[in-house]
Amino acid sequence: MTDATAPTQSDTSAIRDFAAAVRGQLNDLPADDVDDLTDGLEADLTEQAADAADSSPELGDPVAYAAELRAAADLPPRAEPGAGVKRESLVRRVGTRARSSRADAARSIRQSPAGAQLLDFLLVLRPLWWVLRGWAVYVVANIFFGGSFEVLPADPIRGIALLAFVTLSVQWGRGRWLPWHWLLGFRTLVSVCAVLALPWLLFIAAHEITAQNNVNASYDSYVTPGLVQNGEQVTNIFAYDAEGQPLPDVQLFDQDGQPLGVVEDPANTPYLSQYDSAGTEHILVPSLLVPGGSGWNVYPLGQVASQDVYPFDALAPLGEGEATPFPFAQVQPLVAAPEAGEATPSPTPTAEPTASATKVPAPTPASTDADAQQ
Amino acid sequence: MDTTQLLKGVLDVAVLAVIAKDDGYGYDVVRRLRAAGLDAVGDASVYGTLRRLYTAGALSTYVVPSDGGPNRKYYAMNAEGRAMLAEQRTNWTRFASTLTLLLDEPAQTTHLSSTNGDQS
């Protein structure tokens, strides 16, 4: 070679080739390690070549050079791929690389106290991941073989399947039930698939559970306000005394001593709109005999004409409702107790008249209007 | 004696000592080690050692742009590196004096054994 201090073109290309060969010898290591080791290798070699300009630069054997780098850096020697195990060595190399980069990551995380604590915390959560992995496999298998997405099994057979998957996953997580070496790779494959599938599965599951809860919630929250009989709203009550005569202004209370009202919020309800079977609107108002508009438990409720209410004027004297006509002028008077006691063994004779009596008086409502109005 | 084998054991402390004097990049450290008399030091060994010491936390690095060439990664000491150097310096001094003592004795032993040899 020439004794020029600057490296010649052939030197530069030789150095580039040499550095590439060294990197090739290190390619089984994580990329970060290779970068750390060979960053600036060309520059260093070029400078060395310039220093040794008087003699011809000796680059030497890239394999030996790489081995020296490894040994000094405390990195494992290169696993030479044998003649017949080329295919396996690729898999093993990927595995080794994954393991070493995982170890590197763990080491770098553990360098900070917070990272170490986080890692310890996540390690405790590992069983949860095993269970989730089993569940994910079950759900995916169920989609393929059962054809439907189910968060939890619908029948005992599927329940057993879920239990089996979860048990297997947990055992694999504990390093058990792995009789063949290839199962380790299979476990990794399943884990990768589960990690990829879990966000979607959990998203769909959360969606389904929310939808189900909404159905339940809307079912639960749908409570008909006021009084209900057989699902129909009760808007007014008519009381008759023992003689079968109509009773105006009856105060009713429930089992807890609460006023029995037909509206949900008596204090803030000025009136109640009601349609009869003919479609005519009736406006019911609370009794004025109880001050403060809380006379909603005094029956029968009075009513006003709808034109008095619309357009609604808060100042209008809504209270002056007229008495609501009773449905029956009078009903069957109650029979005396001893007679009823005698009659109960043979219910037919007494039941018949009572039943008919309650229905018979219907045709005479008009005459009682006057009575009810006092 | 194979000095490369000896060098292996003391390369860490040698590299730390060089960098303790002044920050340096890869080949710069090699050059200073060779200038100090360690001619046999292999550059790959030094680069690997630098990397290992950096991974162990004894060295920190920074990049210096160089005019007309690629950026240079400089290595510098940190507290951990200084502590490591101090410890290894003590170890070396103790080891060296022990070995020096040990190597002084064989002269007498040789003398005795040679007389024994003469007798037999």
GROMACS .gro file of C-alpha atoms in nm:
model
  494
    1MET     CA    1   0.000   0.000   0.000
    2THR     CA    2   0.096   0.366  -0.020
    3ASP     CA    3   0.222   0.554   0.281
    4ALA     CA    4  -0.041   0.827   0.250
    5THR     CA    5  -0.190   0.925   0.584
    6ALA     CA    6  -0.544   0.945   0.451
    7PRO     CA    7  -0.700   0.605   0.388
    8THR     CA    8  -0.732   0.517   0.022
    9GLN     CA    9  -1.052   0.424  -0.153
   10SER     CA   10  -0.971   0.056  -0.131
   11ASP     CA   11  -0.903   0.090   0.242
   12THR     CA   12  -1.241   0.254   0.295
   13SER     CA   13  -1.428  -0.017   0.111
   14ALA     CA   14  -1.226  -0.286   0.288
   15ILE     CA   15  -1.317  -0.130   0.621
   16ARG     CA   16  -1.683  -0.112   0.521
   17ASP     CA   17  -1.679  -0.477   0.418
   18PHE     CA   18  -1.500  -0.574   0.738
   19ALA     CA   19  -1.751  -0.386   0.957
   20ALA     CA   20  -2.040  -0.544   0.768
   21ALA     CA   21  -1.887  -0.889   0.821
   22VAL     CA   22  -1.849  -0.818   1.194
   23ARG     CA   23  -2.211  -0.708   1.216
   24GLY     CA   24  -2.310  -1.022   1.030
   25GLN     CA   25  -2.132  -1.226   1.296
   26LEU     CA   26  -2.332  -1.044   1.564
   27ASN     CA   27  -2.672  -1.074   1.398
   28ASP     CA   28  -2.797  -1.327   1.652
   29LEU     CA   29  -2.788  -1.055   1.918
   30PRO     CA   30  -3.060  -0.795   1.984
   31ALA     CA   31  -3.031  -0.504   1.744
   32ASP     CA   32  -2.961  -0.263   2.030
   33ASP     CA   33  -2.662  -0.468   2.143
   34VAL     CA   34  -2.523  -0.479   1.790
   35ASP     CA   35  -2.567  -0.102   1.756
   36ASP     CA   36  -2.400  -0.039   2.090
   37LEU     CA   37  -2.105  -0.259   1.996
   38THR     CA   38  -2.049  -0.146   1.640
   39ASP     CA   39  -2.160   0.217   1.646
   40GLY     CA   40  -1.867   0.407   1.503
   41LEU     CA   41  -1.679   0.089   1.416
   42GLU     CA   42  -1.594   0.220   1.069
   43ALA     CA   43  -1.468   0.548   1.215
   44ASP     CA   44  -1.254   0.364   1.471
   45LEU     CA   45  -1.114   0.130   1.207
   46THR     CA   46  -1.045   0.417   0.971
   47GLU     CA   47  -0.857   0.604   1.239
   48GLN     CA   48  -0.664   0.294   1.330
   49ALA     CA   49  -0.576   0.244   0.966
   50ALA     CA   50  -0.452   0.603   0.951
   51ASP     CA   51  -0.238   0.545   1.263
   52ALA     CA   52  -0.090   0.234   1.110
   53ALA     CA   53  -0.047   0.406   0.776
   54ASP     CA   54   0.320   0.326   0.752
   55SER     CA   55   0.244  -0.044   0.761
   56SER     CA   56  -0.040  -0.196   0.566
   57PRO     CA   57  -0.361  -0.188   0.773
   58GLU     CA   58  -0.439  -0.529   0.912
   59LEU     CA   59  -0.806  -0.577   0.956
   60GLY     CA   60  -0.777  -0.940   1.043
   61ASP     CA   61  -1.054  -1.193   1.068
   62PRO     CA   62  -1.402  -1.047   1.120
   63VAL     CA   63  -1.514  -1.369   1.292
   64ALA     CA   64  -1.235  -1.349   1.548
   65TYR     CA   65  -1.291  -0.977   1.584
   66ALA     CA   66  -1.662  -1.029   1.654
   67ALA     CA   67  -1.584  -1.308   1.900
   68GLU     CA   68  -1.345  -1.075   2.082
   69LEU     CA   69  -1.613  -0.804   2.096
   70ARG     CA   70  -1.861  -1.049   2.239
   71ALA     CA   71  -1.623  -1.190   2.497
   72ALA     CA   72  -1.518  -0.846   2.618
   73ALA     CA   73  -1.876  -0.723   2.629
   74ASP     CA   74  -1.986  -1.032   2.823
   75LEU     CA   75  -2.225  -1.138   2.550
   76PRO     CA   76  -2.284  -1.507   2.475
   77PRO     CA   77  -2.069  -1.661   2.202
   78ARG     CA   78  -2.235  -1.710   1.869
   79ALA     CA   79  -2.439  -2.026   1.845
   80GLU     CA   80  -2.302  -2.170   1.523
   81PRO     CA   81  -2.585  -2.311   1.316
   82GLY     CA   82  -2.504  -2.672   1.246
   83ALA     CA   83  -2.540  -2.839   0.908
   84GLY     CA   84  -2.874  -3.010   0.957
   85VAL     CA   85  -3.045  -2.786   1.210
   86LYS     CA   86  -3.073  -2.474   0.998
   87ARG     CA   87  -3.453  -2.461   1.017
   88GLU     CA   88  -3.467  -2.514   1.390
   89SER     CA   89  -3.191  -2.267   1.447
   90LEU     CA   90  -3.401  -1.991   1.293
   91VAL     CA   91  -3.686  -2.063   1.535
   92ARG     CA   92  -3.441  -2.095   1.819
   93ARG     CA   93  -3.267  -1.775   1.718
   94VAL     CA   94  -3.598  -1.584   1.719
   95GLY     CA   95  -3.673  -1.736   2.059
   96THR     CA   96  -3.330  -1.651   2.195
   97ARG     CA   97  -3.356  -1.301   2.063
   98ALA     CA   98  -3.704  -1.256   2.212
   99ARG     CA   99  -3.587  -1.395   2.545
  100SER     CA  100  -3.276  -1.180   2.557
  101SER     CA  101  -3.464  -0.865   2.457
  102ARG     CA  102  -3.724  -0.948   2.721
  103ALA     CA  103  -3.449  -0.985   2.978
  104ASP     CA  104  -3.292  -0.660   2.857
  105ALA     CA  105  -3.626  -0.481   2.887
  106ALA     CA  106  -3.683  -0.619   3.237
  107ARG     CA  107  -3.334  -0.515   3.340
  108SER     CA  108  -3.376  -0.162   3.209
  109ILE     CA  109  -3.717  -0.128   3.374
  110ARG     CA  110  -3.578  -0.255   3.704
  111GLN     CA  111  -3.312   0.014   3.701
  112SER     CA  112  -3.565   0.262   3.839
  113PRO     CA  113  -3.740   0.187   4.171
  114ALA     CA  114  -4.079   0.278   4.024
  115GLY     CA  115  -4.019   0.045   3.729
  116ALA     CA  116  -3.919  -0.237   3.963
  117GLN     CA  117  -4.233  -0.186   4.170
  118LEU     CA  118  -4.450  -0.178   3.860
  119LEU     CA  119  -4.291  -0.499   3.736
  120ASP     CA  120  -4.347  -0.670   4.072
  121PHE     CA  121  -4.709  -0.554   4.069
  122LEU     CA  122  -4.762  -0.693   3.719
  123LEU     CA  123  -4.600  -1.021   3.820
  124VAL     CA  124  -4.863  -1.058   4.090
  125LEU     CA  125  -5.131  -1.007   3.825
  126ARG     CA  126  -4.991  -1.286   3.608
  127PRO     CA  127  -5.255  -1.545   3.716
  128LEU     CA  128  -5.524  -1.305   3.598
  129TRP     CA  129  -5.359  -1.308   3.257
  130TRP     CA  130  -5.356  -1.689   3.259
  131VAL     CA  131  -5.730  -1.697   3.329
  132LEU     CA  132  -5.797  -1.434   3.064
  133ARG     CA  133  -5.592  -1.633   2.815
  134GLY     CA  134  -5.799  -1.943   2.884
  135TRP     CA  135  -6.117  -1.743   2.850
  136ALA     CA  136  -6.000  -1.588   2.523
  137VAL     CA  137  -5.923  -1.929   2.376
  138TYR     CA  138  -6.264  -2.053   2.487
  139VAL     CA  139  -6.446  -1.756   2.333
  140VAL     CA  140  -6.257  -1.784   2.004
  141ALA     CA  141  -6.315  -2.161   1.992
  142ASN     CA  142  -6.682  -2.102   2.064
  143ILE     CA  143  -6.704  -1.854   1.777
  144PHE     CA  144  -6.549  -2.110   1.541
  145PHE     CA  145  -6.734  -2.420   1.660
  146GLY     CA  146  -7.042  -2.278   1.828
  147GLY     CA  147  -7.088  -1.995   1.585
  148SER     CA  148  -7.171  -1.732   1.843
  149PHE     CA  149  -7.001  -1.490   2.075
  150GLU     CA  150  -7.067  -1.573   2.438
  151VAL     CA  151  -6.910  -1.398   2.732
  152LEU     CA  152  -6.994  -1.693   2.957
  153PRO     CA  153  -7.106  -2.043   2.865
  154ALA     CA  154  -7.478  -2.093   2.815
  155ASP     CA  155  -7.484  -2.465   2.890
  156PRO     CA  156  -7.294  -2.709   3.117
  157ILE     CA  157  -7.091  -2.865   2.833
  158ARG     CA  158  -6.955  -2.528   2.732
  159GLY     CA  159  -6.898  -2.453   3.098
  160ILE     CA  160  -6.677  -2.761   3.120
  161ALA     CA  161  -6.495  -2.649   2.804
  162LEU     CA  162  -6.431  -2.306   2.954
  163LEU     CA  163  -6.310  -2.465   3.277
  164ALA     CA  164  -6.077  -2.693   3.078
  165PHE     CA  165  -5.929  -2.407   2.877
  166VAL     CA  166  -5.876  -2.193   3.187
  167THR     CA  167  -5.719  -2.483   3.378
  168LEU     CA  168  -5.485  -2.564   3.089
  169SER     CA  169  -5.388  -2.199   3.055
  170VAL     CA  170  -5.314  -2.166   3.426
  171GLN     CA  171  -5.112  -2.488   3.427
  172TRP     CA  172  -4.915  -2.369   3.126
  173GLY     CA  173  -4.859  -2.039   3.303
  174ARG     CA  174  -4.716  -2.233   3.597
  175GLY     CA  175  -4.493  -2.427   3.358
  176ARG     CA  176  -4.688  -2.751   3.405
  177TRP     CA  177  -4.853  -2.982   3.154
  178LEU     CA  178  -4.587  -2.921   2.890
  179PRO     CA  179  -4.465  -3.275   2.822
  180TRP     CA  180  -4.321  -3.198   2.478
  181HIS     CA  181  -4.072  -2.929   2.402
  182TRP     CA  182  -4.267  -2.796   2.104
  183LEU     CA  183  -4.553  -2.709   2.340
  184LEU     CA  184  -4.343  -2.420   2.468
  185GLY     CA  185  -4.351  -2.265   2.123
  186PHE     CA  186  -4.719  -2.346   2.090
  187ARG     CA  187  -4.783  -2.177   2.424
  188THR     CA  188  -4.608  -1.865   2.297
  189LEU     CA  189  -4.817  -1.875   1.979
  190VAL     CA  190  -5.139  -1.907   2.180
  191SER     CA  191  -5.029  -1.623   2.407
  192VAL     CA  192  -4.953  -1.394   2.115
  193CYS     CA  193  -5.291  -1.472   1.957
  194ALA     CA  194  -5.465  -1.418   2.291
  195VAL     CA  195  -5.291  -1.085   2.340
  196LEU     CA  196  -5.400  -0.977   1.994
  197ALA     CA  197  -5.757  -1.102   2.038
  198LEU     CA  198  -5.818  -0.992   2.397
  199PRO     CA  199  -5.877  -0.620   2.333
  200TRP     CA  200  -6.146  -0.705   2.078
  201LEU     CA  201  -6.301  -0.978   2.289
  202LEU     CA  202  -6.310  -0.759   2.599
  203PHE     CA  203  -6.452  -0.471   2.398
  204ILE     CA  204  -6.733  -0.688   2.258
  205ALA     CA  205  -6.793  -0.846   2.598
  206ALA     CA  206  -6.814  -0.508   2.767
  207HIS     CA  207  -7.050  -0.394   2.495
  208GLU     CA  208  -7.275  -0.696   2.543
  209ILE     CA  209  -7.278  -0.665   2.919
  210THR     CA  210  -7.361  -0.296   2.897
  211ALA     CA  211  -7.642  -0.365   2.653
  212GLN     CA  212  -7.780  -0.636   2.882
  213ASN     CA  213  -7.759  -0.404   3.181
  214ASN     CA  214  -7.941  -0.133   2.991
  215VAL     CA  215  -8.226  -0.374   2.919
  216ASN     CA  216  -8.238  -0.470   3.286
  217ALA     CA  217  -8.209  -0.112   3.399
  218SER     CA  218  -8.487   0.013   3.174
  219TYR     CA  219  -8.702  -0.279   3.286
  220ASP     CA  220  -8.631  -0.204   3.650
  221SER     CA  221  -8.676   0.166   3.623
  222TYR     CA  222  -9.009   0.144   3.443
  223VAL     CA  223  -9.248   0.180   3.735
  224THR     CA  224  -9.590   0.317   3.657
  225PRO     CA  225  -9.638   0.619   3.878
  226GLY     CA  226  -9.941   0.647   4.097
  227LEU     CA  227 -10.191   0.368   4.156
  228VAL     CA  228 -10.210   0.064   3.933
  229GLN     CA  229 -10.463  -0.215   3.912
  230ASN     CA  230 -10.380  -0.506   3.682
  231GLY     CA  231 -10.139  -0.281   3.494
  232GLU     CA  232 -10.402  -0.013   3.432
  233GLN     CA  233 -10.362   0.322   3.595
  234VAL     CA  234 -10.618   0.402   3.860
  235THR     CA  235 -10.707   0.770   3.840
  236ASN     CA  236 -10.996   0.792   4.083
  237ILE     CA  237 -11.156   0.590   4.361
  238PHE     CA  238 -11.522   0.575   4.456
  239ALA     CA  239 -11.614   0.456   4.801
  240TYR     CA  240 -11.955   0.319   4.916
  241ASP     CA  241 -12.054   0.262   5.275
  242ALA     CA  242 -12.200  -0.052   5.432
  243GLU     CA  243 -12.547   0.041   5.312
  244GLY     CA  244 -12.419   0.073   4.956
  245GLN     CA  245 -12.448   0.453   4.957
  246PRO     CA  246 -12.171   0.665   4.791
  247LEU     CA  247 -11.922   0.827   5.031
  248PRO     CA  248 -11.776   1.167   4.936
  249ASP     CA  249 -11.439   1.287   5.071
  250VAL     CA  250 -11.286   0.960   5.189
  251GLN     CA  251 -10.921   0.986   5.301
  252LEU     CA  252 -10.717   0.683   5.211
  253PHE     CA  253 -10.377   0.574   5.342
  254ASP     CA  254 -10.158   0.279   5.255
  255GLN     CA  255 -10.004   0.017   5.486
  256ASP     CA  256  -9.721   0.255   5.577
  257GLY     CA  257  -9.950   0.541   5.663
  258GLN     CA  258  -9.863   0.722   5.343
  259PRO     CA  259 -10.145   0.908   5.170
  260LEU     CA  260 -10.273   0.686   4.892
  261GLY     CA  261 -10.243   0.909   4.587
  262VAL     CA  262 -10.299   0.854   4.219
  263VAL     CA  263 -10.014   1.089   4.127
  264GLU     CA  264  -9.644   1.036   4.171
  265ASP     CA  265  -9.560   1.369   4.332
  266PRO     CA  266  -9.875   1.506   4.505
  267ALA     CA  267  -9.723   1.832   4.632
  268ASN     CA  268  -9.612   1.945   4.286
  269THR     CA  269  -9.897   1.811   4.073
  270PRO     CA  270 -10.173   2.068   4.026
  271TYR     CA  271 -10.394   1.841   3.816
  272LEU     CA  272 -10.410   1.502   3.647
  273SER     CA  273 -10.525   1.457   3.292
  274GLN     CA  274 -10.732   1.149   3.221
  275TYR     CA  275 -10.913   1.013   2.917
  276ASP     CA  276 -11.223   0.806   2.952
  277SER     CA  277 -11.320   0.519   2.726
  278ALA     CA  278 -11.492   0.763   2.486
  279GLY     CA  279 -11.168   0.962   2.448
  280THR     CA  280 -11.291   1.266   2.638
  281GLU     CA  281 -11.033   1.436   2.854
  282HIS     CA  282 -11.111   1.489   3.221
  283ILE     CA  283 -10.892   1.700   3.445
  284LEU     CA  284 -10.875   1.570   3.801
  285VAL     CA  285 -10.777   1.801   4.085
  286PRO     CA  286 -10.695   1.730   4.452
  287SER     CA  287 -10.941   1.807   4.728
  288LEU     CA  288 -10.928   2.159   4.862
  289LEU     CA  289 -11.017   2.028   5.208
  290VAL     CA  290 -10.647   1.943   5.256
  291PRO     CA  291 -10.438   2.263   5.235
  292GLY     CA  292 -10.136   2.302   5.017
  293GLY     CA  293 -10.257   2.101   4.719
  294SER     CA  294 -10.181   1.772   4.892
  295GLY     CA  295 -10.538   1.651   4.893
  296TRP     CA  296 -10.464   1.384   4.638
  297ASN     CA  297 -10.567   1.109   4.881
  298VAL     CA  298 -10.921   1.238   4.926
  299TYR     CA  299 -11.160   1.044   4.702
  300PRO     CA  300 -11.335   1.080   4.477
  301LEU     CA  301 -11.111   1.343   4.326
  302GLY     CA  302 -11.290   1.647   4.187
  303GLN     CA  303 -11.271   1.733   3.823
  304VAL     CA  304 -11.266   2.048   3.611
  305ALA     CA  305 -11.340   2.101   3.244
  306SER     CA  306 -11.035   2.084   3.025
  307GLN     CA  307 -11.099   2.432   2.878
  308ASP     CA  308 -11.046   2.573   3.228
  309VAL     CA  309 -10.693   2.438   3.230
  310TYR     CA  310 -10.569   2.503   2.874
  311PRO     CA  311 -10.394   2.729   2.818
  312PHE     CA  312 -10.255   2.651   3.159
  313ASP     CA  313 -10.237   2.948   3.388
  314ALA     CA  314 -10.068   2.888   3.717
  315LEU     CA  315 -10.272   3.165   3.877
  316ALA     CA  316 -10.607   3.028   3.765
  317PRO     CA  317 -10.815   2.890   4.054
  318LEU     CA  318 -10.786   2.527   3.953
  319GLY     CA  319 -10.910   2.409   4.286
  320GLU     CA  320 -11.273   2.477   4.225
  321GLY     CA  321 -11.345   2.143   4.068
  322GLU     CA  322 -11.687   1.990   4.067
  323ALA     CA  323 -11.749   1.652   4.217
  324THR     CA  324 -11.682   1.362   3.988
  325PRO     CA  325 -11.997   1.158   3.923
  326PHE     CA  326 -11.998   0.818   4.094
  327PRO     CA  327 -12.009   0.524   3.859
  328PHE     CA  328 -12.307   0.375   4.046
  329ALA     CA  329 -12.580   0.562   4.230
  330GLN     CA  330 -12.565   0.292   4.493
  331VAL     CA  331 -12.435  -0.058   4.530
  332GLN     CA  332 -12.543  -0.373   4.707
  333PRO     CA  333 -12.555  -0.315   5.083
  334LEU     CA  334 -12.331  -0.547   5.284
  335VAL     CA  335 -12.502  -0.842   5.441
  336ALA     CA  336 -12.489  -0.897   5.817
  337ALA     CA  337 -12.200  -1.109   5.948
  338PRO     CA  338 -12.401  -1.404   6.092
  339GLU     CA  339 -12.582  -1.457   5.764
  340ALA     CA  340 -12.254  -1.448   5.575
  341GLY     CA  341 -12.111  -1.702   5.820
  342GLU     CA  342 -12.400  -1.935   5.747
  343ALA     CA  343 -12.377  -1.878   5.378
  344THR     CA  344 -12.006  -1.948   5.332
  345PRO     CA  345 -12.031  -2.329   5.331
  346SER     CA  346 -12.252  -2.304   5.019
  347PRO     CA  347 -12.111  -2.006   4.831
  348THR     CA  348 -12.335  -2.030   4.524
  349PRO     CA  349 -12.656  -1.864   4.661
  350THR     CA  350 -12.481  -1.561   4.816
  351ALA     CA  351 -12.213  -1.514   4.557
  352GLU     CA  352 -12.462  -1.493   4.277
  353PRO     CA  353 -12.674  -1.208   4.413
  354THR     CA  354 -12.366  -1.012   4.521
  355ALA     CA  355 -12.207  -1.037   4.185
  356SER     CA  356 -12.520  -0.937   4.003
  357ALA     CA  357 -12.600  -0.665   4.256
  358THR     CA  358 -12.272  -0.484   4.196
  359LYS     CA  359 -12.342  -0.470   3.830
  360VAL     CA  360 -12.712  -0.405   3.837
  361PRO     CA  361 -12.717  -0.047   3.974
  362ALA     CA  362 -12.509   0.083   3.688
  363PRO     CA  363 -12.789   0.233   3.478
  364THR     CA  364 -12.879   0.507   3.729
  365PRO     CA  365 -12.581   0.738   3.763
  366ALA     CA  366 -12.749   1.071   3.685
  367SER     CA  367 -12.982   1.077   3.982
  368THR     CA  368 -12.693   1.045   4.229
  369ASP     CA  369 -12.503   1.339   4.091
  370ALA     CA  370 -12.705   1.572   4.304
  371ASP     CA  371 -12.637   1.362   4.617
  372ALA     CA  372 -12.268   1.351   4.553
  373GLN     CA  373 -12.251   1.725   4.503
  374GLN     CA  374 -12.411   1.777   4.841
  375MET     CA  375   0.411  -1.514   2.993
  376ASP     CA  376   0.111  -1.447   2.774
  377THR     CA  377   0.038  -1.083   2.843
  378THR     CA  378  -0.295  -1.097   2.656
  379GLN     CA  379  -0.423  -1.333   2.924
  380LEU     CA  380  -0.303  -1.097   3.197
  381LEU     CA  381  -0.456  -0.804   3.015
  382LYS     CA  382  -0.797  -0.967   3.014
  383GLY     CA  383  -0.816  -0.951   3.390
  384VAL     CA  384  -0.712  -0.590   3.421
  385LEU     CA  385  -0.867  -0.438   3.109
  386ASP     CA  386  -1.163  -0.303   3.306
  387VAL     CA  387  -0.950  -0.109   3.549
  388ALA     CA  388  -0.718   0.004   3.270
  389VAL     CA  389  -1.006   0.140   3.063
  390LEU     CA  390  -1.160   0.307   3.369
  391ALA     CA  391  -0.826   0.468   3.452
  392VAL     CA  392  -0.786   0.604   3.099
  393ILE     CA  393  -1.137   0.748   3.096
  394ALA     CA  394  -1.096   0.888   3.448
  395LYS     CA  395  -0.817   1.105   3.308
  396ASP     CA  396  -1.028   1.230   3.021
  397ASP     CA  397  -1.343   1.139   2.830
  398GLY     CA  398  -1.279   0.944   2.513
  399TYR     CA  399  -1.433   0.762   2.218
  400GLY     CA  400  -1.364   0.403   2.125
  401TYR     CA  401  -1.040   0.418   1.928
  402ASP     CA  402  -0.917   0.712   2.137
  403VAL     CA  403  -0.921   0.485   2.442
  404VAL     CA  404  -0.738   0.213   2.248
  405ARG     CA  405  -0.472   0.461   2.139
  406ARG     CA  406  -0.418   0.590   2.491
  407LEU     CA  407  -0.392   0.237   2.632
  408ARG     CA  408  -0.134   0.149   2.367
  409ALA     CA  409   0.053   0.473   2.427
  410ALA     CA  410   0.066   0.386   2.797
  411GLY     CA  411   0.247   0.066   2.710
  412LEU     CA  412  -0.028  -0.188   2.668
  413ASP     CA  413   0.068  -0.256   2.306
  414ALA     CA  414  -0.104  -0.589   2.288
  415VAL     CA  415  -0.449  -0.458   2.371
  416GLY     CA  416  -0.699  -0.560   2.106
  417ASP     CA  417  -0.931  -0.286   1.984
  418ALA     CA  418  -1.231  -0.519   1.981
  419SER     CA  419  -1.164  -0.608   2.345
  420VAL     CA  420  -1.162  -0.241   2.437
  421TYR     CA  421  -1.485  -0.169   2.247
  422GLY     CA  422  -1.652  -0.466   2.412
  423THR     CA  423  -1.527  -0.359   2.753
  424LEU     CA  424  -1.653  -0.004   2.702
  425ARG     CA  425  -1.992  -0.139   2.611
  426ARG     CA  426  -1.999  -0.371   2.912
  427LEU     CA  427  -1.895  -0.098   3.153
  428TYR     CA  428  -2.160   0.129   3.003
  429THR     CA  429  -2.427  -0.143   3.043
  430ALA     CA  430  -2.312  -0.195   3.402
  431GLY     CA  431  -2.371   0.175   3.468
  432ALA     CA  432  -2.009   0.269   3.530
  433LEU     CA  433  -1.983   0.492   3.223
  434SER     CA  434  -2.209   0.745   3.061
  435THR     CA  435  -2.199   0.841   2.697
  436TYR     CA  436  -2.259   1.146   2.486
  437VAL     CA  437  -2.238   1.203   2.114
  438VAL     CA  438  -2.007   1.463   1.967
  439PRO     CA  439  -2.056   1.562   1.604
  440SER     CA  440  -1.727   1.555   1.418
  441ASP     CA  441  -1.655   1.772   1.118
  442GLY     CA  442  -1.630   1.573   0.801
  443GLY     CA  443  -1.689   1.238   0.967
  444PRO     CA  444  -1.947   1.035   1.152
  445ASN     CA  445  -2.056   1.138   1.504
  446ARG     CA  446  -1.833   1.012   1.782
  447LYS     CA  447  -1.971   0.845   2.091
  448TYR     CA  448  -1.768   0.963   2.388
  449TYR     CA  449  -1.752   0.771   2.714
  450ALA     CA  450  -1.728   0.958   3.045
  451MET     CA  451  -1.697   0.856   3.408
  452ASN     CA  452  -1.986   0.881   3.650
  453ALA     CA  453  -2.006   0.831   4.024
  454GLU     CA  454  -2.047   0.457   3.992
  455GLY     CA  455  -1.750   0.434   3.758
  456ARG     CA  456  -1.533   0.631   3.998
  457ALA     CA  457  -1.636   0.405   4.285
  458MET     CA  458  -1.559   0.100   4.070
  459LEU     CA  459  -1.219   0.241   3.976
  460ALA     CA  460  -1.133   0.315   4.338
  461GLU     CA  461  -1.227  -0.036   4.444
  462GLN     CA  462  -1.038  -0.201   4.160
  463ARG     CA  463  -0.733   0.017   4.222
  464THR     CA  464  -0.726  -0.103   4.583
  465ASN     CA  465  -0.772  -0.463   4.470
  466TRP     CA  466  -0.497  -0.430   4.214
  467THR     CA  467  -0.253  -0.274   4.456
  468ARG     CA  468  -0.314  -0.549   4.709
  469PHE     CA  469  -0.297  -0.818   4.441
  470ALA     CA  470   0.018  -0.674   4.284
  471SER     CA  471   0.203  -0.646   4.615
  472THR     CA  472   0.095  -0.997   4.712
  473LEU     CA  473   0.216  -1.135   4.383
  474THR     CA  474   0.537  -0.935   4.402
  475LEU     CA  475   0.607  -1.085   4.742
  476LEU     CA  476   0.520  -1.429   4.612
  477LEU     CA  477   0.747  -1.388   4.312
  478ASP     CA  478   1.033  -1.272   4.532
  479GLU     CA  479   1.037  -1.593   4.739
  480PRO     CA  480   1.107  -1.850   4.465
  481ALA     CA  481   1.462  -1.714   4.431
  482GLN     CA  482   1.548  -1.866   4.770
  483THR     CA  483   1.343  -2.177   4.701
  484THR     CA  484   1.526  -2.222   4.373
  485HIS     CA  485   1.852  -2.186   4.555
  486LEU     CA  486   1.745  -2.450   4.810
  487SER     CA  487   1.610  -2.686   4.552
  488SER     CA  488   1.921  -2.647   4.343
  489THR     CA  489   2.131  -2.748   4.638
  490ASN     CA  490   1.893  -3.041   4.694
  491GLY     CA  491   1.942  -3.125   4.331
  492ASP     CA  492   2.310  -3.122   4.376
  493GLN     CA  493   2.285  -3.363   4.664
  494SER     CA  494   2.065  -3.614   4.488
   0.00000   0.00000   0.00000
